[in-house]
PDB file of C-alpha atoms in Angstrom:
ATOM      1  CA  MET A   1     -11.890  11.611 -25.146  1.00 48.00           C
ATOM      2  CA  ARG A   2      -9.017   9.869 -23.402  1.00 47.00           C
ATOM      3  CA  ARG A   3      -9.919   6.619 -26.950  1.00 50.00           C
ATOM      4  CA  LEU A   4      -8.070   9.483 -28.839  1.00 44.00           C
ATOM      5  CA  VAL A   5      -5.937  10.786 -26.921  1.00 44.00           C
ATOM      6  CA  LEU A   6      -4.538   8.219 -26.775  1.00 44.00           C
ATOM      7  CA  SER A   7      -4.501   7.280 -30.419  1.00 45.00           C
ATOM      8  CA  LEU A   8      -3.355   9.547 -31.409  1.00 41.00           C
ATOM      9  CA  LEU A   9       0.107   9.064 -28.733  1.00 41.00           C
ATOM     10  CA  LEU A  10       0.261   5.156 -30.521  1.00 39.00           C
ATOM     11  CA  LEU A  11       0.849   7.115 -34.160  1.00 41.00           C
ATOM     12  CA  LEU A  12       3.703   9.528 -32.796  1.00 39.00           C
ATOM     13  CA  GLY A  13       5.532   6.657 -32.015  1.00 38.00           C
ATOM     14  CA  ALA A  14       5.278   5.681 -28.298  1.00 40.00           C
ATOM     15  CA  CYS A  15       4.967   2.985 -27.724  1.00 44.00           C
ATOM     16  CA  SER A  16       5.643   2.377 -24.204  1.00 51.00           C
ATOM     17  CA  PRO A  17       2.952   2.594 -21.467  1.00 61.00           C
ATOM     18  CA  VAL A  18       5.204   4.244 -19.077  1.00 67.00           C
ATOM     19  CA  TRP A  19       5.412   7.108 -21.945  1.00 60.00           C
ATOM     20  CA  LEU A  20       2.187   7.263 -22.642  1.00 62.00           C
ATOM     21  CA  LEU A  21       1.122   8.494 -19.356  1.00 69.00           C
ATOM     22  CA  ASN A  22       4.111  10.507 -18.596  1.00 67.00           C
ATOM     23  CA  ALA A  23       2.715  12.352 -21.782  1.00 61.00           C
ATOM     24  CA  THR A  24      -0.910  12.973 -20.151  1.00 60.00           C
ATOM     25  CA  VAL A  25       0.845  14.759 -17.104  1.00 61.00           C
ATOM     26  CA  PRO A  26       1.409  18.487 -16.687  1.00 60.00           C
ATOM     27  CA  PHE A  27       5.911  18.336 -15.109  1.00 58.00           C
ATOM     28  CA  GLY A  28       5.908  22.569 -14.770  1.00 62.00           C
ATOM     29  CA  ALA A  29       5.105  22.660 -11.048  1.00 74.00           C
ATOM     30  CA  MET A  30       7.273  20.243  -9.505  1.00 89.00           C
ATOM     31  CA  ARG A  31      11.466  20.701  -9.163  1.00 93.00           C
ATOM     32  CA  ALA A  32      13.626  18.019  -9.717  1.00 95.00           C
ATOM     33  CA  GLU A  33      17.186  17.182  -9.539  1.00 96.00           C
ATOM     34  CA  THR A  34      18.492  13.899 -10.686  1.00 97.00           C
ATOM     35  CA  GLY A  35      21.507  11.731 -10.470  1.00 98.00           C
ATOM     36  CA  ILE A  36      21.454  11.240  -7.338  1.00 98.00           C
ATOM     37  CA  ALA A  37      23.858   8.944  -5.467  1.00 98.00           C
ATOM     38  CA  TYR A  38      22.628   6.992  -2.584  1.00 98.00           C
ATOM     39  CA  GLY A  39      25.285   4.347  -2.171  1.00 98.00           C
ATOM     40  CA  PRO A  40      28.311   3.805  -5.220  1.00 98.00           C
ATOM     41  CA  LEU A  41      26.841   1.093  -7.933  1.00 98.00           C
ATOM     42  CA  ALA A  42      25.631   2.840 -10.790  1.00 98.00           C
ATOM     43  CA  ARG A  43      21.801   2.021 -10.047  1.00 98.00           C
ATOM     44  CA  GLN A  44      22.581   3.368  -6.457  1.00 98.00           C
ATOM     45  CA  LYS A  45      20.717   6.949  -7.212  1.00 98.00           C
ATOM     46  CA  LEU A  46      17.812   9.002  -7.010  1.00 98.00           C
ATOM     47  CA  ASP A  47      16.032  11.711  -8.506  1.00 98.00           C
ATOM     48  CA  ILE A  48      14.176  14.034  -5.711  1.00 98.00           C
ATOM     49  CA  TYR A  49      10.853  16.324  -6.358  1.00 97.00           C
ATOM     50  CA  ARG A  50       9.342  19.050  -4.920  1.00 96.00           C
ATOM     51  CA  PRO A  51       6.756  20.627  -5.021  1.00 94.00           C
ATOM     52  CA  ALA A  52       7.338  24.261  -7.180  1.00 90.00           C
ATOM     53  CA  THR A  53       5.583  26.082  -4.252  1.00 87.00           C
ATOM     54  CA  GLN A  54       5.867  25.052  -1.366  1.00 81.00           C
ATOM     55  CA  THR A  55       5.298  26.350   2.617  1.00 78.00           C
ATOM     56  CA  GLY A  56       6.391  24.642   5.101  1.00 83.00           C
ATOM     57  CA  PRO A  57       7.282  21.030   5.319  1.00 93.00           C
ATOM     58  CA  ALA A  58       5.645  18.646   2.862  1.00 96.00           C
ATOM     59  CA  PRO A  59       5.056  14.552   3.200  1.00 97.00           C
ATOM     60  CA  MET A  60       7.618  13.021   1.722  1.00 98.00           C
ATOM     61  CA  VAL A  61       6.810   9.551  -0.415  1.00 98.00           C
ATOM     62  CA  VAL A  62       9.585   6.981  -1.394  1.00 99.00           C
ATOM     63  CA  PHE A  63       8.213   5.178  -4.356  1.00 98.00           C
ATOM     64  CA  PHE A  64       9.467   2.028  -6.165  1.00 98.00           C
ATOM     65  CA  TYR A  65       8.522   1.081  -9.389  1.00 98.00           C
ATOM     66  CA  GLY A  66       7.815  -2.431 -10.660  1.00 97.00           C
ATOM     67  CA  GLY A  67       9.107  -4.355 -13.799  1.00 96.00           C
ATOM     68  CA  ASN A  68       9.650  -7.959 -12.329  1.00 97.00           C
ATOM     69  CA  TRP A  69      12.378  -6.806 -10.802  1.00 98.00           C
ATOM     70  CA  ARG A  70      13.885  -7.222 -13.898  1.00 97.00           C
ATOM     71  CA  THR A  71      12.980  -3.976 -15.499  1.00 96.00           C
ATOM     72  CA  GLY A  72      12.756  -0.315 -15.067  1.00 96.00           C
ATOM     73  CA  GLU A  73      14.230   2.871 -14.915  1.00 96.00           C
ATOM     74  CA  ARG A  74      13.515   6.097 -12.059  1.00 97.00           C
ATOM     75  CA  GLY A  75      12.809   8.644 -15.728  1.00 94.00           C
ATOM     76  CA  HIS A  76      10.463   6.249 -16.798  1.00 94.00           C
ATOM     77  CA  TYR A  77       7.702   7.900 -13.991  1.00 95.00           C
ATOM     78  CA  ARG A  78       7.898  10.991 -14.249  1.00 95.00           C
ATOM     79  CA  PHE A  79       3.822  11.480 -14.009  1.00 95.00           C
ATOM     80  CA  ILE A  80       4.204   9.808 -10.540  1.00 95.00           C
ATOM     81  CA  ALA A  81       6.084  12.949  -8.982  1.00 96.00           C
ATOM     82  CA  SER A  82       3.941  14.992 -10.519  1.00 95.00           C
ATOM     83  CA  VAL A  83       0.737  14.339  -9.111  1.00 95.00           C
ATOM     84  CA  LEU A  84       2.151  13.975  -6.148  1.00 96.00           C
ATOM     85  CA  THR A  85       3.635  16.812  -6.175  1.00 95.00           C
ATOM     86  CA  ARG A  86       1.182  18.993  -7.347  1.00 93.00           C
ATOM     87  CA  ARG A  87      -0.585  18.485  -4.261  1.00 94.00           C
ATOM     88  CA  GLY A  88       2.471  19.191  -2.056  1.00 95.00           C
ATOM     89  CA  VAL A  89       4.202  15.941  -1.283  1.00 96.00           C
ATOM     90  CA  VAL A  90       8.382  15.616  -2.123  1.00 97.00           C
ATOM     91  CA  VAL A  91       8.307  12.398  -4.448  1.00 98.00           C
ATOM     92  CA  VAL A  92      11.798  10.226  -4.277  1.00 98.00           C
ATOM     93  CA  ILE A  93      12.052   7.663  -7.608  1.00 98.00           C
ATOM     94  CA  PRO A  94      15.754   5.841  -6.456  1.00 98.00           C
ATOM     95  CA  ASP A  95      16.681   2.929  -9.020  1.00 98.00           C
ATOM     96  CA  TYR A  96      17.863  -0.193  -7.390  1.00 98.00           C
ATOM     97  CA  ARG A  97      20.004  -3.058  -8.669  1.00 98.00           C
ATOM     98  CA  GLU A  98      17.788  -5.463 -10.596  1.00 98.00           C
ATOM     99  CA  TYR A  99      18.440  -8.914 -11.406  1.00 98.00           C
ATOM    100  CA  PRO A 100      20.429 -10.794 -13.057  1.00 98.00           C
ATOM    101  CA  GLU A 101      22.844  -7.575 -12.223  1.00 98.00           C
ATOM    102  CA  ALA A 102      21.168  -8.387  -7.981  1.00 98.00           C
ATOM    103  CA  ALA A 103      19.074 -11.112  -6.879  1.00 98.00           C
ATOM    104  CA  PHE A 104      17.836 -11.172  -3.222  1.00 98.00           C
ATOM    105  CA  PRO A 105      17.516  -9.575  -1.122  1.00 98.00           C
ATOM    106  CA  GLY A 106      20.023  -7.270  -2.956  1.00 98.00           C
ATOM    107  CA  PHE A 107      17.014  -5.360  -4.055  1.00 98.00           C
ATOM    108  CA  VAL A 108      15.731  -4.917  -1.304  1.00 98.00           C
ATOM    109  CA  GLU A 109      18.556  -3.474   0.522  1.00 98.00           C
ATOM    110  CA  ASP A 110      18.685  -1.437  -1.877  1.00 99.00           C
ATOM    111  CA  GLY A 111      15.306   0.224  -1.432  1.00 98.00           C
ATOM    112  CA  ALA A 112      16.863  -0.006   3.267  1.00 99.00           C
ATOM    113  CA  ALA A 113      19.725   2.123   1.652  1.00 98.00           C
ATOM    114  CA  ALA A 114      17.937   5.093  -0.842  1.00 99.00           C
ATOM    115  CA  THR A 115      14.930   4.943   1.872  1.00 98.00           C
ATOM    116  CA  ALA A 116      17.401   6.371   4.580  1.00 98.00           C
ATOM    117  CA  TRP A 117      19.278   8.617   2.334  1.00 98.00           C
ATOM    118  CA  ALA A 118      16.424   9.671   1.898  1.00 98.00           C
ATOM    119  CA  ALA A 119      15.171  10.807   5.711  1.00 98.00           C
ATOM    120  CA  ALA A 120      18.087  11.666   6.136  1.00 98.00           C
ATOM    121  CA  HIS A 121      18.416  14.329   4.099  1.00 98.00           C
ATOM    122  CA  ALA A 122      13.991  14.924   4.286  1.00 98.00           C
ATOM    123  CA  ALA A 123      14.272  18.111   5.410  1.00 96.00           C
ATOM    124  CA  GLU A 124      17.146  19.614   3.182  1.00 96.00           C
ATOM    125  CA  TYR A 125      14.442  18.540   0.339  1.00 96.00           C
ATOM    126  CA  GLY A 126      11.913  21.047   2.401  1.00 95.00           C
ATOM    127  CA  ALA A 127      10.775  17.728   3.288  1.00 97.00           C
ATOM    128  CA  ASP A 128       8.691  16.628   6.992  1.00 97.00           C
ATOM    129  CA  PRO A 129      11.157  13.307   8.542  1.00 97.00           C
ATOM    130  CA  ARG A 130       8.051  12.839  10.542  1.00 97.00           C
ATOM    131  CA  ALA A 131       6.053  12.075   7.381  1.00 98.00           C
ATOM    132  CA  ILE A 132       7.120   9.314   5.419  1.00 98.00           C
ATOM    133  CA  TYR A 133       5.901   6.875   3.943  1.00 98.00           C
ATOM    134  CA  LEU A 134       7.566   3.683   1.659  1.00 98.00           C
ATOM    135  CA  ALA A 135       5.192   3.298  -1.624  1.00 98.00           C
ATOM    136  CA  GLY A 136       5.409   1.226  -4.782  1.00 98.00           C
ATOM    137  CA  HIS A 137       3.706  -0.360  -7.531  1.00 98.00           C
ATOM    138  CA  SER A 138       3.857  -4.545  -8.518  1.00 98.00           C
ATOM    139  CA  ALA A 139       7.342  -5.637  -7.789  1.00 98.00           C
ATOM    140  CA  GLY A 140       7.935  -1.523  -6.290  1.00 98.00           C
ATOM    141  CA  ALA A 141       5.420  -2.869  -3.862  1.00 98.00           C
ATOM    142  CA  HIS A 142       7.543  -5.960  -2.473  1.00 98.00           C
ATOM    143  CA  ILE A 143      10.201  -3.509  -1.611  1.00 98.00           C
ATOM    144  CA  ALA A 144       8.284  -1.061   0.166  1.00 98.00           C
ATOM    145  CA  LEU A 145       6.052  -4.242   2.342  1.00 98.00           C
ATOM    146  CA  MET A 146       9.210  -5.913   3.298  1.00 98.00           C
ATOM    147  CA  LEU A 147      10.771  -3.125   4.254  1.00 98.00           C
ATOM    148  CA  ALA A 148       8.316  -2.421   6.328  1.00 98.00           C
ATOM    149  CA  LEU A 149       7.441  -5.119   7.626  1.00 98.00           C
ATOM    150  CA  ASN A 150      10.312  -6.545   8.453  1.00 98.00           C
ATOM    151  CA  PRO A 151      12.329  -3.913  10.505  1.00 98.00           C
ATOM    152  CA  ALA A 152      16.286  -5.848  10.297  1.00 98.00           C
ATOM    153  CA  TYR A 153      16.690  -4.248   6.328  1.00 98.00           C
ATOM    154  CA  LEU A 154      16.707  -0.257   7.002  1.00 98.00           C
ATOM    155  CA  ALA A 155      18.553  -1.159  10.681  1.00 98.00           C
ATOM    156  CA  ARG A 156      21.380  -2.937   8.384  1.00 98.00           C
ATOM    157  CA  ALA A 157      20.424   0.790   6.420  1.00 98.00           C
ATOM    158  CA  GLY A 158      20.544   2.352   9.479  1.00 98.00           C
ATOM    159  CA  TYR A 159      17.032   4.439  10.050  1.00 98.00           C
ATOM    160  CA  ASP A 160      14.968   3.156  12.571  1.00 98.00           C
ATOM    161  CA  ARG A 161      11.322   1.207  11.149  1.00 98.00           C
ATOM    162  CA  GLY A 162       9.430   2.908  13.824  1.00 97.00           C
ATOM    163  CA  ARG A 163      10.064   6.634  11.898  1.00 98.00           C
ATOM    164  CA  LEU A 164       7.323   5.940   9.171  1.00 98.00           C
ATOM    165  CA  ALA A 165       4.505   7.058   8.577  1.00 98.00           C
ATOM    166  CA  GLY A 166       3.488   4.855   6.754  1.00 98.00           C
ATOM    167  CA  ALA A 167       2.955   2.419   3.926  1.00 98.00           C
ATOM    168  CA  ILE A 168       1.231   2.029   0.288  1.00 99.00           C
ATOM    169  CA  GLY A 169       1.566  -0.947  -1.898  1.00 98.00           C
ATOM    170  CA  LEU A 170      -0.259  -0.844  -5.414  1.00 98.00           C
ATOM    171  CA  ALA A 171      -0.634  -4.842  -6.455  1.00 98.00           C
ATOM    172  CA  GLY A 172       2.052  -6.042  -4.922  1.00 98.00           C
ATOM    173  CA  PRO A 173       2.166  -9.523  -4.780  1.00 98.00           C
ATOM    174  CA  TYR A 174       3.115  -9.335  -0.763  1.00 98.00           C
ATOM    175  CA  ASP A 175       2.259 -13.481  -1.029  1.00 98.00           C
ATOM    176  CA  PHE A 176       3.700 -16.239  -3.677  1.00 97.00           C
ATOM    177  CA  VAL A 177       5.802 -18.988  -3.901  1.00 96.00           C
ATOM    178  CA  PRO A 178       7.940 -18.211  -6.491  1.00 96.00           C
ATOM    179  CA  ALA A 179       9.925 -21.321  -7.507  1.00 94.00           C
ATOM    180  CA  GLU A 180       6.319 -21.869  -9.376  1.00 95.00           C
ATOM    181  CA  TYR A 181       7.173 -18.733 -11.566  1.00 94.00           C
ATOM    182  CA  PRO A 182       9.624 -19.926 -13.558  1.00 95.00           C
ATOM    183  CA  ASP A 183      10.404 -16.109 -15.172  1.00 94.00           C
ATOM    184  CA  VAL A 184      10.870 -15.397 -10.855  1.00 96.00           C
ATOM    185  CA  GLN A 185      11.800 -18.401  -9.644  1.00 97.00           C
ATOM    186  CA  PRO A 186      16.331 -17.524 -10.204  1.00 98.00           C
ATOM    187  CA  VAL A 187      15.164 -14.187  -8.638  1.00 98.00           C
ATOM    188  CA  PHE A 188      14.571 -15.852  -4.937  1.00 98.00           C
ATOM    189  CA  ALA A 189      16.712 -17.702  -5.928  1.00 97.00           C
ATOM    190  CA  PRO A 190      19.630 -17.493  -3.599  1.00 96.00           C
ATOM    191  CA  ALA A 191      17.446 -17.727  -0.525  1.00 96.00           C
ATOM    192  CA  ALA A 192      17.465 -21.090   1.055  1.00 94.00           C
ATOM    193  CA  ASP A 193      14.541 -20.267   2.536  1.00 96.00           C
ATOM    194  CA  GLN A 194      11.352 -18.402   0.588  1.00 96.00           C
ATOM    195  CA  ARG A 195       9.221 -17.166   3.553  1.00 97.00           C
ATOM    196  CA  GLN A 196      11.684 -15.117   3.993  1.00 98.00           C
ATOM    197  CA  THR A 197      11.275 -13.421   0.643  1.00 98.00           C
ATOM    198  CA  GLN A 198       7.284 -12.983   1.015  1.00 98.00           C
ATOM    199  CA  PRO A 199       6.228 -10.513   2.849  1.00 98.00           C
ATOM    200  CA  VAL A 200       3.253 -12.090   4.703  1.00 98.00           C
ATOM    201  CA  THR A 201       6.138 -14.091   7.203  1.00 98.00           C
ATOM    202  CA  PHE A 202       6.848 -10.730   8.519  1.00 98.00           C
ATOM    203  CA  ALA A 203       2.814  -9.217   9.593  1.00 98.00           C
ATOM    204  CA  ASP A 204       3.559  -8.082  12.688  1.00 95.00           C
ATOM    205  CA  ALA A 205       1.458  -4.785  15.455  1.00 96.00           C
ATOM    206  CA  GLY A 206       5.052  -2.761  14.869  1.00 95.00           C
ATOM    207  CA  ALA A 207       5.170  -2.366  11.662  1.00 96.00           C
ATOM    208  CA  PRO A 208       3.779   1.147  10.091  1.00 98.00           C
ATOM    209  CA  ARG A 209      -0.349   1.055   8.882  1.00 98.00           C
ATOM    210  CA  MET A 210      -0.492   0.658   5.538  1.00 98.00           C
ATOM    211  CA  LEU A 211      -2.531   0.981   2.562  1.00 98.00           C
ATOM    212  CA  LEU A 212      -2.870  -1.966  -0.086  1.00 98.00           C
ATOM    213  CA  ALA A 213      -4.318  -1.057  -3.192  1.00 98.00           C
ATOM    214  CA  THR A 214      -5.444  -3.982  -5.945  1.00 98.00           C
ATOM    215  CA  GLY A 215      -7.111  -4.220  -8.874  1.00 98.00           C
ATOM    216  CA  THR A 216     -10.299  -6.729  -9.306  1.00 98.00           C
ATOM    217  CA  GLY A 217      -9.032  -7.291 -12.764  1.00 98.00           C
ATOM    218  CA  ASP A 218      -5.576  -7.861 -12.274  1.00 98.00           C
ATOM    219  CA  THR A 219      -4.936 -11.120 -14.005  1.00 97.00           C
ATOM    220  CA  THR A 220      -0.180  -9.615 -13.220  1.00 97.00           C
ATOM    221  CA  VAL A 221      -0.657  -9.834  -9.023  1.00 98.00           C
ATOM    222  CA  MET A 222      -3.818 -11.794  -8.467  1.00 98.00           C
ATOM    223  CA  PRO A 223      -5.766  -9.319  -5.514  1.00 98.00           C
ATOM    224  CA  ARG A 224      -5.147 -11.912  -3.706  1.00 98.00           C
ATOM    225  CA  ASN A 225      -2.224 -10.915  -2.813  1.00 98.00           C
ATOM    226  CA  THR A 226      -3.208  -8.137  -1.125  1.00 98.00           C
ATOM    227  CA  ARG A 227      -5.974  -9.413   0.026  1.00 98.00           C
ATOM    228  CA  SER A 228      -3.709 -12.544   2.102  1.00 98.00           C
ATOM    229  CA  LEU A 229      -1.720  -9.524   3.142  1.00 98.00           C
ATOM    230  CA  ALA A 230      -4.860  -7.490   4.594  1.00 98.00           C
ATOM    231  CA  ALA A 231      -5.585 -10.746   6.260  1.00 98.00           C
ATOM    232  CA  ALA A 232      -1.809 -11.237   8.475  1.00 98.00           C
ATOM    233  CA  VAL A 233      -1.495  -7.789   9.512  1.00 98.00           C
ATOM    234  CA  THR A 234      -5.366  -7.074  10.773  1.00 98.00           C
ATOM    235  CA  ALA A 235      -4.815 -10.440  12.730  1.00 98.00           C
ATOM    236  CA  ALA A 236      -1.262  -8.947  13.764  1.00 98.00           C
ATOM    237  CA  GLY A 237      -2.727  -6.285  15.539  1.00 98.00           C
ATOM    238  CA  GLY A 238      -1.586  -3.718  12.992  1.00 98.00           C
ATOM    239  CA  GLN A 239      -3.411  -1.546  11.228  1.00 97.00           C
ATOM    240  CA  VAL A 240      -4.077  -1.356   7.361  1.00 98.00           C
ATOM    241  CA  GLN A 241      -6.702  -0.624   4.728  1.00 98.00           C
ATOM    242  CA  ALA A 242      -6.874  -2.427   1.796  1.00 98.00           C
ATOM    243  CA  ARG A 243      -9.048  -1.367  -1.090  1.00 98.00           C
ATOM    244  CA  TYR A 244     -10.040  -3.603  -4.780  1.00 98.00           C
ATOM    245  CA  TYR A 245     -11.535  -1.245  -8.057  1.00 98.00           C
ATOM    246  CA  PRO A 246     -14.025  -3.390 -10.234  1.00 98.00           C
ATOM    247  CA  GLU A 247     -11.960  -4.285 -13.063  1.00 97.00           C
ATOM    248  CA  VAL A 248      -8.849  -2.612 -13.130  1.00 97.00           C
ATOM    249  CA  ALA A 249      -5.814  -4.275 -14.700  1.00 97.00           C
ATOM    250  CA  HIS A 250      -1.801  -4.040 -13.609  1.00 97.00           C
ATOM    251  CA  ALA A 251      -1.343  -1.261 -15.530  1.00 94.00           C
ATOM    252  CA  GLY A 252      -4.530   0.392 -14.343  1.00 95.00           C
ATOM    253  CA  ILE A 253      -3.588   1.772 -11.131  1.00 97.00           C
ATOM    254  CA  LEU A 254      -1.684   3.311 -12.415  1.00 95.00           C
ATOM    255  CA  MET A 255      -3.347   5.063 -14.635  1.00 93.00           C
ATOM    256  CA  ALA A 256      -5.610   6.107 -12.647  1.00 96.00           C
ATOM    257  CA  ILE A 257      -3.870   8.238 -10.686  1.00 95.00           C
ATOM    258  CA  THR A 258      -3.710  10.012 -14.303  1.00 92.00           C
ATOM    259  CA  PRO A 259      -5.539  12.958 -15.103  1.00 90.00           C
ATOM    260  CA  LEU A 260      -6.608  11.490 -18.493  1.00 89.00           C
ATOM    261  CA  PHE A 261      -7.810   8.035 -16.303  1.00 91.00           C
ATOM    262  CA  ARG A 262      -8.341   9.073 -12.963  1.00 93.00           C
ATOM    263  CA  ARG A 263     -12.405   8.656 -13.548  1.00 93.00           C
ATOM    264  CA  ARG A 264     -11.552   5.089 -13.340  1.00 94.00           C
ATOM    265  CA  ALA A 265     -10.780   4.556  -9.691  1.00 98.00           C
ATOM    266  CA  PRO A 266     -10.355   6.148  -6.771  1.00 98.00           C
ATOM    267  CA  VAL A 267      -6.834   5.461  -6.384  1.00 98.00           C
ATOM    268  CA  LEU A 268      -5.335   8.761  -6.007  1.00 98.00           C
ATOM    269  CA  ALA A 269      -8.103  10.475  -3.552  1.00 98.00           C
ATOM    270  CA  ASP A 270      -8.376   7.566  -1.384  1.00 98.00           C
ATOM    271  CA  VAL A 271      -3.914   7.988  -1.632  1.00 98.00           C
ATOM    272  CA  MET A 272      -3.509  11.424  -0.849  1.00 98.00           C
ATOM    273  CA  ALA A 273      -6.662  10.561   1.846  1.00 98.00           C
ATOM    274  CA  PHE A 274      -4.142   7.731   3.563  1.00 98.00           C
ATOM    275  CA  ILE A 275      -1.201  10.296   3.902  1.00 97.00           C
ATOM    276  CA  GLY A 276      -2.956  12.924   4.799  1.00 89.00           C
ATOM    277  CA  ARG A 277      -4.539  10.814   7.951  1.00 59.00           C
TER     278      ARG A 277
END
């Protein structure tokens, strides 16, 4: 059945995997406010999604999308908001400056500014300021975990890292050498010390609790990134849960969140259990 649905979507002219994922989820159960500025620049905007019906303050997830720090738009990830709002979560999806407009640490600084804005306005959108989670996929997971592990970024944006309820990384690159990847090297070239670009460098006991998940079939961002960061955080005395989904590929970990592919891996169940704690 899943193959049939995908074939029909492709015949209709869908060329983007993200378009396909958006086509598989309903959007009627949420309220959206889009294009909200969290800074003065064109890419410093975010969308906020709320459950259609809500009783009491909800947890908030600030989700950073991937795209090799070069591509991506917040509107393409409405499927994330649809799935989470149906489970009572307020979802914030920011854009951030991408290369070549900005290199490291510009996109991390944008992530910090978006997080600080979301926290300051959480109550206005029905969210609990004490239950704010950072999350991301791929390059977005790198941003989320840099913010969770290096408190300086959020502090400069006016937010205390200690107020975060948790961080969720899906198939993130946390421990790699940028110079070894020609397409990534210029993105991180401004950093005099390349170790300062890696979340694993900042593993410490003061970080918020973490859920790190990846697929064993991921050949884009190798699972060793998750293993390395989980081991470093554990060694430092931090709280981390690591999940490895058999044979799931890089995009597959996001696909498994949607209803059509949910049987592939319990990604959504693990995320909601983590937030529920």
